[in-house]
mmCIF file of C-alpha atoms and ligand atoms in Angstrom:
data_model
loop_
_atom_site.group_PDB
_atom_site.id
_atom_site.type_symbol
_atom_site.label_atom_id
_atom_site.label_comp_id
_atom_site.label_asym_id
_atom_site.label_seq_id
_atom_site.Cartn_x
_atom_site.Cartn_y
_atom_site.Cartn_z
ATOM 1 C CA MET A 131 -87.362 24.283 251.225
ATOM 2 C CA THR A 132 -83.925 24.265 252.904
ATOM 3 C CA ILE A 133 -81.252 21.597 252.974
ATOM 4 C CA ASP A 134 -81.985 21.147 256.684
ATOM 5 C CA GLU A 135 -85.646 20.436 255.971
ATOM 6 C CA LEU A 136 -84.796 18.069 253.110
ATOM 7 C CA THR A 137 -82.261 16.307 255.338
ATOM 8 C CA SER A 138 -84.923 15.783 258.018
ATOM 9 C CA LEU A 139 -87.169 14.256 255.370
ATOM 10 C CA GLY A 140 -84.255 11.969 254.509
ATOM 11 C CA GLU A 141 -83.970 10.930 258.143
ATOM 12 C CA SER A 142 -87.732 10.417 258.546
ATOM 13 C CA GLN A 143 -89.918 7.445 257.627
ATOM 14 C CA SER A 144 -91.109 9.177 254.439
ATOM 15 C CA SER A 145 -90.493 7.041 251.359
ATOM 16 C CA VAL A 146 -89.606 9.967 249.108
ATOM 17 C CA ILE A 147 -87.951 13.360 249.523
ATOM 18 C CA LEU A 148 -89.903 16.027 247.610
ATOM 19 C CA SER A 149 -88.548 19.550 247.303
ATOM 20 C CA LYS A 150 -90.478 22.773 247.632
ATOM 21 C CA SER A 151 -91.708 23.921 244.233
ATOM 22 C CA CYS A 152 -88.838 25.834 242.663
ATOM 23 C CA THR A 153 -88.551 28.685 240.225
ATOM 24 C CA LEU A 154 -85.703 29.865 237.984
ATOM 25 C CA LEU A 155 -84.535 32.480 240.473
ATOM 26 C CA PRO A 156 -84.709 32.492 244.275
ATOM 27 C CA ARG A 157 -87.883 34.086 245.680
ATOM 28 C CA GLU A 158 -88.779 35.551 249.046
ATOM 29 C CA GLY A 159 -92.451 34.758 248.481
ATOM 30 C CA ASN A 160 -95.429 36.766 249.747
ATOM 31 C CA PRO A 161 -95.463 38.941 252.902
ATOM 32 C CA GLU A 162 -96.174 37.280 256.276
ATOM 33 C CA PRO A 163 -98.405 36.075 257.809
ATOM 34 C CA ARG A 164 -98.843 33.837 254.782
ATOM 35 C CA TYR A 165 -99.747 30.515 256.408
ATOM 36 C CA CYS A 166 -102.303 29.860 259.140
ATOM 37 C CA ASP A 167 -103.464 26.678 260.854
ATOM 38 C CA LEU A 168 -107.263 26.454 260.893
ATOM 39 C CA PRO A 169 -109.673 24.369 262.975
ATOM 40 C CA HIS A 170 -109.884 21.743 260.200
ATOM 41 C CA GLY A 171 -106.828 22.369 258.072
ATOM 42 C CA SER A 172 -104.786 25.275 256.812
ATOM 43 C CA ILE A 173 -104.757 28.284 254.528
ATOM 44 C CA ASN A 174 -101.659 29.556 252.746
ATOM 45 C CA SER A 175 -100.522 32.090 250.262
ATOM 46 C CA MET A 176 -96.798 31.443 250.358
ATOM 47 C CA GLY A 177 -96.119 32.805 246.871
ATOM 48 C CA LEU A 178 -93.417 30.275 246.007
ATOM 49 C CA PRO A 179 -90.634 31.177 248.411
ATOM 50 C CA ASN A 180 -87.695 28.970 247.370
ATOM 51 C CA LEU A 181 -83.959 29.036 246.908
ATOM 52 C CA GLY A 182 -84.016 28.875 243.101
ATOM 53 C CA TYR A 183 -83.771 25.655 241.076
ATOM 54 C CA GLN A 184 -79.984 25.460 241.052
ATOM 55 C CA LYS A 185 -79.890 24.869 244.796
ATOM 56 C CA TYR A 186 -82.330 21.955 244.501
ATOM 57 C CA GLY A 187 -79.913 20.487 241.963
ATOM 58 C CA GLU A 188 -76.930 21.036 244.277
ATOM 59 C CA PHE A 189 -78.780 19.344 247.145
ATOM 60 C CA ALA A 190 -79.304 16.120 245.161
ATOM 61 C CA PRO A 191 -75.896 14.505 245.873
ATOM 62 C CA LEU A 192 -76.177 15.493 249.548
ATOM 63 C CA LEU A 193 -79.433 13.539 249.874
ATOM 64 C CA LYS A 194 -78.191 10.386 248.142
ATOM 65 C CA LYS A 195 -77.155 8.746 251.399
ATOM 66 C CA TYR A 196 -80.789 8.413 252.470
ATOM 67 C CA ASN A 197 -81.392 5.914 249.686
ATOM 68 C CA LYS A 198 -84.807 7.179 248.798
ATOM 69 C CA PRO A 199 -85.999 8.853 245.616
ATOM 70 C CA TYR A 200 -85.495 12.624 245.503
ATOM 71 C CA PHE A 201 -88.219 14.385 243.519
ATOM 72 C CA VAL A 202 -87.854 18.024 242.512
ATOM 73 C CA SER A 203 -91.088 20.006 242.281
ATOM 74 C CA VAL A 204 -90.892 22.521 239.434
ATOM 75 C CA SER A 205 -93.070 25.605 239.260
ATOM 76 C CA GLY A 206 -91.472 27.962 236.743
ATOM 77 C CA LEU A 207 -93.275 31.241 236.139
ATOM 78 C CA SER A 208 -93.338 30.639 232.369
ATOM 79 C CA LEU A 209 -93.000 27.791 229.889
ATOM 80 C CA ALA A 210 -89.469 28.980 229.077
ATOM 81 C CA ASP A 211 -88.560 28.835 232.791
ATOM 82 C CA ASN A 212 -89.964 25.311 233.155
ATOM 83 C CA ILE A 213 -87.989 24.166 230.125
ATOM 84 C CA LYS A 214 -84.757 25.704 231.416
ATOM 85 C CA ILE A 215 -85.206 24.228 234.916
ATOM 86 C CA ILE A 216 -86.094 20.732 233.749
ATOM 87 C CA SER A 217 -83.441 20.546 231.060
ATOM 88 C CA ASP A 218 -80.664 21.776 233.366
ATOM 89 C CA LEU A 219 -81.678 19.460 236.229
ATOM 90 C CA SER A 220 -82.097 16.450 233.921
ATOM 91 C CA ASP A 221 -78.315 15.908 233.901
ATOM 92 C CA ILE A 222 -78.241 15.337 237.653
ATOM 93 C CA GLN A 223 -78.249 11.622 238.253
ATOM 94 C CA GLU A 224 -79.431 11.778 241.876
ATOM 95 C CA ILE A 225 -82.736 13.400 240.925
ATOM 96 C CA ALA A 226 -85.249 10.559 240.551
ATOM 97 C CA ALA A 227 -88.181 12.448 239.042
ATOM 98 C CA PHE A 228 -89.825 15.803 238.463
ATOM 99 C CA GLU A 229 -93.212 16.881 239.727
ATOM 100 C CA LEU A 230 -94.320 19.693 237.444
ATOM 101 C CA ASN A 231 -96.620 21.931 239.446
ATOM 102 C CA LEU A 232 -99.477 23.083 237.218
ATOM 103 C CA SER A 233 -101.469 24.420 240.113
ATOM 104 C CA CYS A 234 -99.901 27.040 242.361
ATOM 105 C CA PRO A 235 -102.791 29.380 243.238
ATOM 106 C CA ASN A 236 -100.776 32.068 244.997
ATOM 107 C CA VAL A 237 -98.777 34.106 242.500
ATOM 108 C CA ILE A 238 -100.597 37.271 241.492
ATOM 109 C CA GLY A 239 -100.954 37.582 237.724
ATOM 110 C CA LYS A 240 -100.191 33.875 237.141
ATOM 111 C CA PRO A 241 -103.439 31.909 236.834
ATOM 112 C CA GLN A 242 -103.172 28.191 237.541
ATOM 113 C CA VAL A 243 -101.986 26.445 234.370
ATOM 114 C CA GLY A 244 -104.079 23.373 235.156
ATOM 115 C CA TYR A 245 -107.286 25.363 234.704
ATOM 116 C CA ASP A 246 -106.266 26.344 231.150
ATOM 117 C CA PHE A 247 -106.453 23.219 229.011
ATOM 118 C CA ASN A 248 -104.765 24.752 225.958
ATOM 119 C CA GLN A 249 -101.852 25.968 228.033
ATOM 120 C CA THR A 250 -101.564 22.564 229.740
ATOM 121 C CA ARG A 251 -101.450 20.873 226.320
ATOM 122 C CA GLN A 252 -98.710 23.243 225.200
ATOM 123 C CA VAL A 253 -96.620 22.937 228.383
ATOM 124 C CA LEU A 254 -96.731 19.135 228.375
ATOM 125 C CA GLY A 255 -96.031 18.978 224.648
ATOM 126 C CA GLU A 256 -92.810 20.953 225.138
ATOM 127 C CA VAL A 257 -91.649 19.691 228.505
ATOM 128 C CA MET A 258 -92.011 15.965 227.791
ATOM 129 C CA ARG A 259 -89.532 16.292 224.957
ATOM 130 C CA ILE A 260 -86.673 17.573 227.081
ATOM 131 C CA THR A 261 -86.245 14.988 229.818
ATOM 132 C CA LYS A 262 -85.762 11.255 230.034
ATOM 133 C CA LYS A 263 -86.492 11.274 233.745
ATOM 134 C CA PRO A 264 -89.934 10.296 235.030
ATOM 135 C CA LEU A 265 -92.174 13.345 235.120
ATOM 136 C CA GLY A 266 -95.505 13.770 236.835
ATOM 137 C CA VAL A 267 -97.850 16.708 237.244
ATOM 138 C CA LYS A 268 -99.433 18.236 240.312
ATOM 139 C CA LEU A 269 -103.018 19.072 239.462
ATOM 140 C CA PRO A 270 -105.461 21.535 240.922
ATOM 141 C CA PRO A 271 -108.815 20.193 242.095
ATOM 142 C CA TYR A 272 -111.509 19.872 239.424
ATOM 143 C CA PHE A 273 -115.218 20.004 240.151
ATOM 144 C CA ASP A 274 -116.931 19.116 236.902
ATOM 145 C CA PHE A 275 -116.930 15.797 235.037
ATOM 146 C CA ALA A 276 -116.331 17.584 231.714
ATOM 147 C CA HIS A 277 -113.145 19.096 233.111
ATOM 148 C CA PHE A 278 -111.895 15.760 234.474
ATOM 149 C CA GLU A 279 -112.463 14.239 231.059
ATOM 150 C CA GLU A 280 -110.702 16.998 229.165
ATOM 151 C CA MET A 281 -107.662 16.937 231.467
ATOM 152 C CA ALA A 282 -107.490 13.122 231.400
ATOM 153 C CA LYS A 283 -107.509 13.163 227.594
ATOM 154 C CA ILE A 284 -104.519 15.530 227.580
ATOM 155 C CA LEU A 285 -102.603 13.519 230.189
ATOM 156 C CA ASN A 286 -103.279 10.208 228.423
ATOM 157 C CA ASN A 287 -101.575 11.625 225.315
ATOM 158 C CA HIS A 288 -98.278 12.096 227.145
ATOM 159 C CA LYS A 289 -95.761 9.722 228.696
ATOM 160 C CA ILE A 290 -96.220 11.134 232.159
ATOM 161 C CA SER A 291 -95.458 8.773 235.051
ATOM 162 C CA PHE A 292 -97.802 10.071 237.707
ATOM 163 C CA VAL A 293 -100.280 12.738 238.735
ATOM 164 C CA SER A 294 -100.516 14.212 242.222
ATOM 165 C CA CYS A 295 -104.133 14.995 243.110
ATOM 166 C CA ILE A 296 -104.843 17.549 244.528
ATOM 167 C CA ASN A 297 -103.069 20.801 245.126
ATOM 168 C CA SER A 298 -104.679 23.171 247.586
ATOM 169 C CA LEU A 299 -108.225 24.305 246.959
ATOM 170 C CA GLY A 300 -107.377 27.734 245.599
ATOM 171 C CA ASN A 301 -108.428 31.100 246.900
ATOM 172 C CA GLY A 302 -110.434 30.296 249.986
ATOM 173 C CA LEU A 303 -110.993 33.031 252.542
ATOM 174 C CA PHE A 304 -110.809 32.402 256.294
ATOM 175 C CA ILE A 305 -111.700 35.271 258.572
ATOM 176 C CA ASP A 306 -111.790 36.028 262.278
ATOM 177 C CA ALA A 307 -115.089 37.586 263.358
ATOM 178 C CA ASP A 308 -113.564 39.035 266.567
ATOM 179 C CA SER A 309 -110.863 41.062 264.851
ATOM 180 C CA GLU A 310 -112.983 41.326 261.668
ATOM 181 C CA LYS A 311 -109.825 40.474 259.742
ATOM 182 C CA ALA A 312 -108.577 37.895 257.312
ATOM 183 C CA VAL A 313 -106.044 35.504 258.892
ATOM 184 C CA ILE A 314 -103.308 35.825 256.251
ATOM 185 C CA LYS A 315 -101.902 38.979 254.703
ATOM 186 C CA PRO A 316 -101.357 38.396 250.961
ATOM 187 C CA LYS A 317 -104.110 38.915 248.392
ATOM 188 C CA GLY A 318 -106.608 40.389 250.857
ATOM 189 C CA GLY A 319 -106.626 37.110 252.811
ATOM 190 C CA PHE A 320 -107.329 34.738 249.906
ATOM 191 C CA GLY A 321 -105.277 31.537 249.962
ATOM 192 C CA GLY A 322 -105.124 27.827 249.206
ATOM 193 C CA LEU A 323 -107.004 25.563 251.608
ATOM 194 C CA GLY A 324 -105.541 22.274 252.784
ATOM 195 C CA GLY A 325 -106.276 19.600 255.374
ATOM 196 C CA GLU A 326 -109.630 18.115 256.366
ATOM 197 C CA TYR A 327 -111.609 20.770 254.442
ATOM 198 C CA VAL A 328 -110.346 19.419 251.132
ATOM 199 C CA LYS A 329 -110.334 15.645 251.686
ATOM 200 C CA PRO A 330 -113.653 14.839 249.962
ATOM 201 C CA THR A 331 -112.586 16.921 246.948
ATOM 202 C CA ALA A 332 -109.201 15.180 246.901
ATOM 203 C CA LEU A 333 -110.768 11.708 247.087
ATOM 204 C CA ALA A 334 -113.135 12.616 244.246
ATOM 205 C CA ASN A 335 -110.230 13.791 242.079
ATOM 206 C CA VAL A 336 -108.192 10.650 242.770
ATOM 207 C CA ARG A 337 -111.228 8.467 242.027
ATOM 208 C CA LYS A 338 -112.164 10.222 238.799
ATOM 209 C CA PHE A 339 -108.615 10.234 237.452
ATOM 210 C CA TYR A 340 -108.238 6.566 238.428
ATOM 211 C CA GLU A 341 -111.269 5.842 236.230
ATOM 212 C CA LEU A 342 -110.065 7.984 233.321
ATOM 213 C CA LEU A 343 -106.267 7.731 233.149
ATOM 214 C CA ARG A 344 -104.113 5.026 231.540
ATOM 215 C CA LYS A 345 -103.315 2.405 234.136
ATOM 216 C CA ASP A 346 -99.559 3.038 233.883
ATOM 217 C CA ILE A 347 -100.034 6.604 235.218
ATOM 218 C CA ALA A 348 -99.754 6.312 239.009
ATOM 219 C CA ILE A 349 -101.832 8.569 241.218
ATOM 220 C CA ILE A 350 -100.353 10.202 244.297
ATOM 221 C CA GLY A 351 -103.206 11.090 246.627
ATOM 222 C CA VAL A 352 -102.912 14.321 248.580
ATOM 223 C CA GLY A 353 -105.390 16.448 250.463
ATOM 224 C CA GLY A 354 -106.230 16.022 254.117
ATOM 225 C CA ILE A 355 -104.254 12.862 254.879
ATOM 226 C CA ALA A 356 -103.709 12.944 258.639
ATOM 227 C CA THR A 357 -104.275 9.317 259.710
ATOM 228 C CA GLY A 358 -103.635 5.802 258.416
ATOM 229 C CA ARG A 359 -107.376 5.514 257.834
ATOM 230 C CA ASP A 360 -107.230 8.562 255.514
ATOM 231 C CA ALA A 361 -104.396 6.926 253.554
ATOM 232 C CA PHE A 362 -106.526 3.760 253.234
ATOM 233 C CA GLU A 363 -109.404 5.815 251.777
ATOM 234 C CA PHE A 364 -107.059 7.225 249.104
ATOM 235 C CA LEU A 365 -105.843 3.692 248.310
ATOM 236 C CA LEU A 366 -109.463 2.542 247.900
ATOM 237 C CA CYS A 367 -110.037 5.380 245.429
ATOM 238 C CA GLY A 368 -107.016 4.281 243.379
ATOM 239 C CA ALA A 369 -103.958 6.096 244.757
ATOM 240 C CA SER A 370 -100.573 4.353 244.677
ATOM 241 C CA ALA A 371 -98.911 6.702 247.143
ATOM 242 C CA ALA A 372 -99.795 9.442 249.586
ATOM 243 C CA GLN A 373 -98.399 12.949 249.925
ATOM 244 C CA VAL A 374 -98.820 14.912 253.142
ATOM 245 C CA GLY A 375 -98.969 18.707 253.339
ATOM 246 C CA THR A 376 -100.922 20.244 256.208
ATOM 247 C CA ALA A 377 -100.305 17.402 258.683
ATOM 248 C CA TYR A 378 -96.560 17.569 257.926
ATOM 249 C CA GLN A 379 -96.573 21.335 258.432
ATOM 250 C CA GLN A 380 -98.376 20.915 261.759
ATOM 251 C CA GLN A 381 -96.602 17.841 263.148
ATOM 252 C CA GLY A 382 -93.214 17.764 261.424
ATOM 253 C CA THR A 383 -91.489 14.678 260.080
ATOM 254 C CA ALA A 384 -92.768 12.438 262.907
ATOM 255 C CA VAL A 385 -96.036 12.310 260.963
ATOM 256 C CA PHE A 386 -94.576 9.800 258.483
ATOM 257 C CA ALA A 387 -93.735 7.103 261.053
ATOM 258 C CA ARG A 388 -97.162 7.519 262.668
ATOM 259 C CA LEU A 389 -98.991 7.297 259.334
ATOM 260 C CA GLU A 390 -97.043 4.211 258.338
ATOM 261 C CA LYS A 391 -97.822 2.498 261.629
ATOM 262 C CA GLU A 392 -101.510 3.409 261.544
ATOM 263 C CA PHE A 393 -101.829 2.416 257.886
ATOM 264 C CA ALA A 394 -100.196 -0.985 258.482
ATOM 265 C CA ALA A 395 -102.420 -1.575 261.537
ATOM 266 C CA PHE A 396 -105.532 -0.620 259.552
ATOM 267 C CA LEU A 397 -104.620 -3.044 256.745
ATOM 268 C CA GLU A 398 -103.988 -5.789 259.263
ATOM 269 C CA LYS A 399 -107.314 -5.205 260.991
ATOM 270 C CA LYS A 400 -108.967 -5.539 257.583
ATOM 271 C CA GLY A 401 -107.054 -8.753 256.893
ATOM 272 C CA CYS A 402 -105.349 -7.248 253.806
ATOM 273 C CA HIS A 403 -102.051 -8.746 252.768
ATOM 274 C CA SER A 404 -101.298 -6.688 249.662
ATOM 275 C CA LEU A 405 -102.136 -3.183 248.497
ATOM 276 C CA ASP A 406 -103.468 -4.585 245.216
ATOM 277 C CA GLU A 407 -106.307 -6.258 247.103
ATOM 278 C CA VAL A 408 -107.593 -2.792 247.978
ATOM 279 C CA LYS A 409 -106.240 -0.341 245.409
ATOM 280 C CA GLY A 410 -109.078 1.198 243.433
ATOM 281 C CA LYS A 411 -111.619 -1.257 244.900
ATOM 282 C CA LEU A 412 -114.030 1.365 246.223
ATOM 283 C CA LYS A 413 -117.581 0.001 246.417
ATOM 284 C CA THR A 414 -120.623 2.008 245.411
ATOM 285 C CA ILE A 415 -124.233 1.613 246.534
ATOM 286 C CA ASN A 416 -126.106 -0.261 243.827
ATOM 287 C CA ASN A 417 -129.452 -1.282 245.269
HETATM 288 C C1 DHB B 50 -97.279 27.397 246.664
HETATM 289 C C2 DHB B 50 -98.561 26.966 246.868
HETATM 290 C C3 DHB B 50 -98.957 25.780 246.319
HETATM 291 O O1 DHB B 50 -100.215 25.303 246.494
HETATM 292 C C4 DHB B 50 -98.064 25.042 245.569
HETATM 293 O O2 DHB B 50 -98.424 23.879 245.030
HETATM 294 C C5 DHB B 50 -96.785 25.471 245.377
HETATM 295 C C6 DHB B 50 -96.396 26.667 245.937
HETATM 296 C C7 DHB B 50 -96.851 28.685 247.230
HETATM 297 O O3 DHB B 50 -97.665 29.583 247.367
HETATM 298 O O4 DHB B 50 -95.643 28.805 247.515
#
């Protein structure tokens, strides 16, 4: 969220710097506690705290020296806000791409766009017209083949560059039986789940979209990646890159060097010399 955090990403072994999802105006976000580590992951209801989109534009030249792509995540509270943010930031050369967040589960009164197919169609129709930069979308998890198919049909009609699957599994509830309380304060304790809890759902979403999307739409796998072996599983399902949320929150930027090392060691143990040998090559049980 801050320039210090983005700078540490620059200095880390991550291959990309991705900003916190930004809105038109700065936001404090929801009341604390709004994030909690759990035995197998995390729950959050941050409510989009961020410095406002202009700051993420101003940071772009400061991050250039790290020589890695800087992606700005955009989560405007309305279509008009998304259009304003993306068109203003499109003039900034040092921004490599936008990740349009269609799936923040934590703002009261703002249902996740990605669960409303008509709204998604409208947003993409308008937004794709206003930028020449690569644009991808961050999707919520889907659970029904009909929904995967409907979303894939919409995405295949647009020149999007990538999808990030999945955002947090929305509106879980984690409670402490001793205190008889929810562990986070906003929304009566409801929040987005991340980490190990969501990995099978994330793998399923990556796999399904890999089957259904045009091959030029890259998939960024996200959801419970904490080891090199996890990253390999996402590659098998068809992901071209990995995004790390909960493990980064828990371990800081050192997680990227560890993941890279473990991933390389895992590939070597398998005797793999290129990612294409593995990407999307998940086997199923056929006898
Ligand atoms: C927030 C939560 C998300 O899952 C997301 O993708 C973006 C923002 C939040 O509550 O701040």
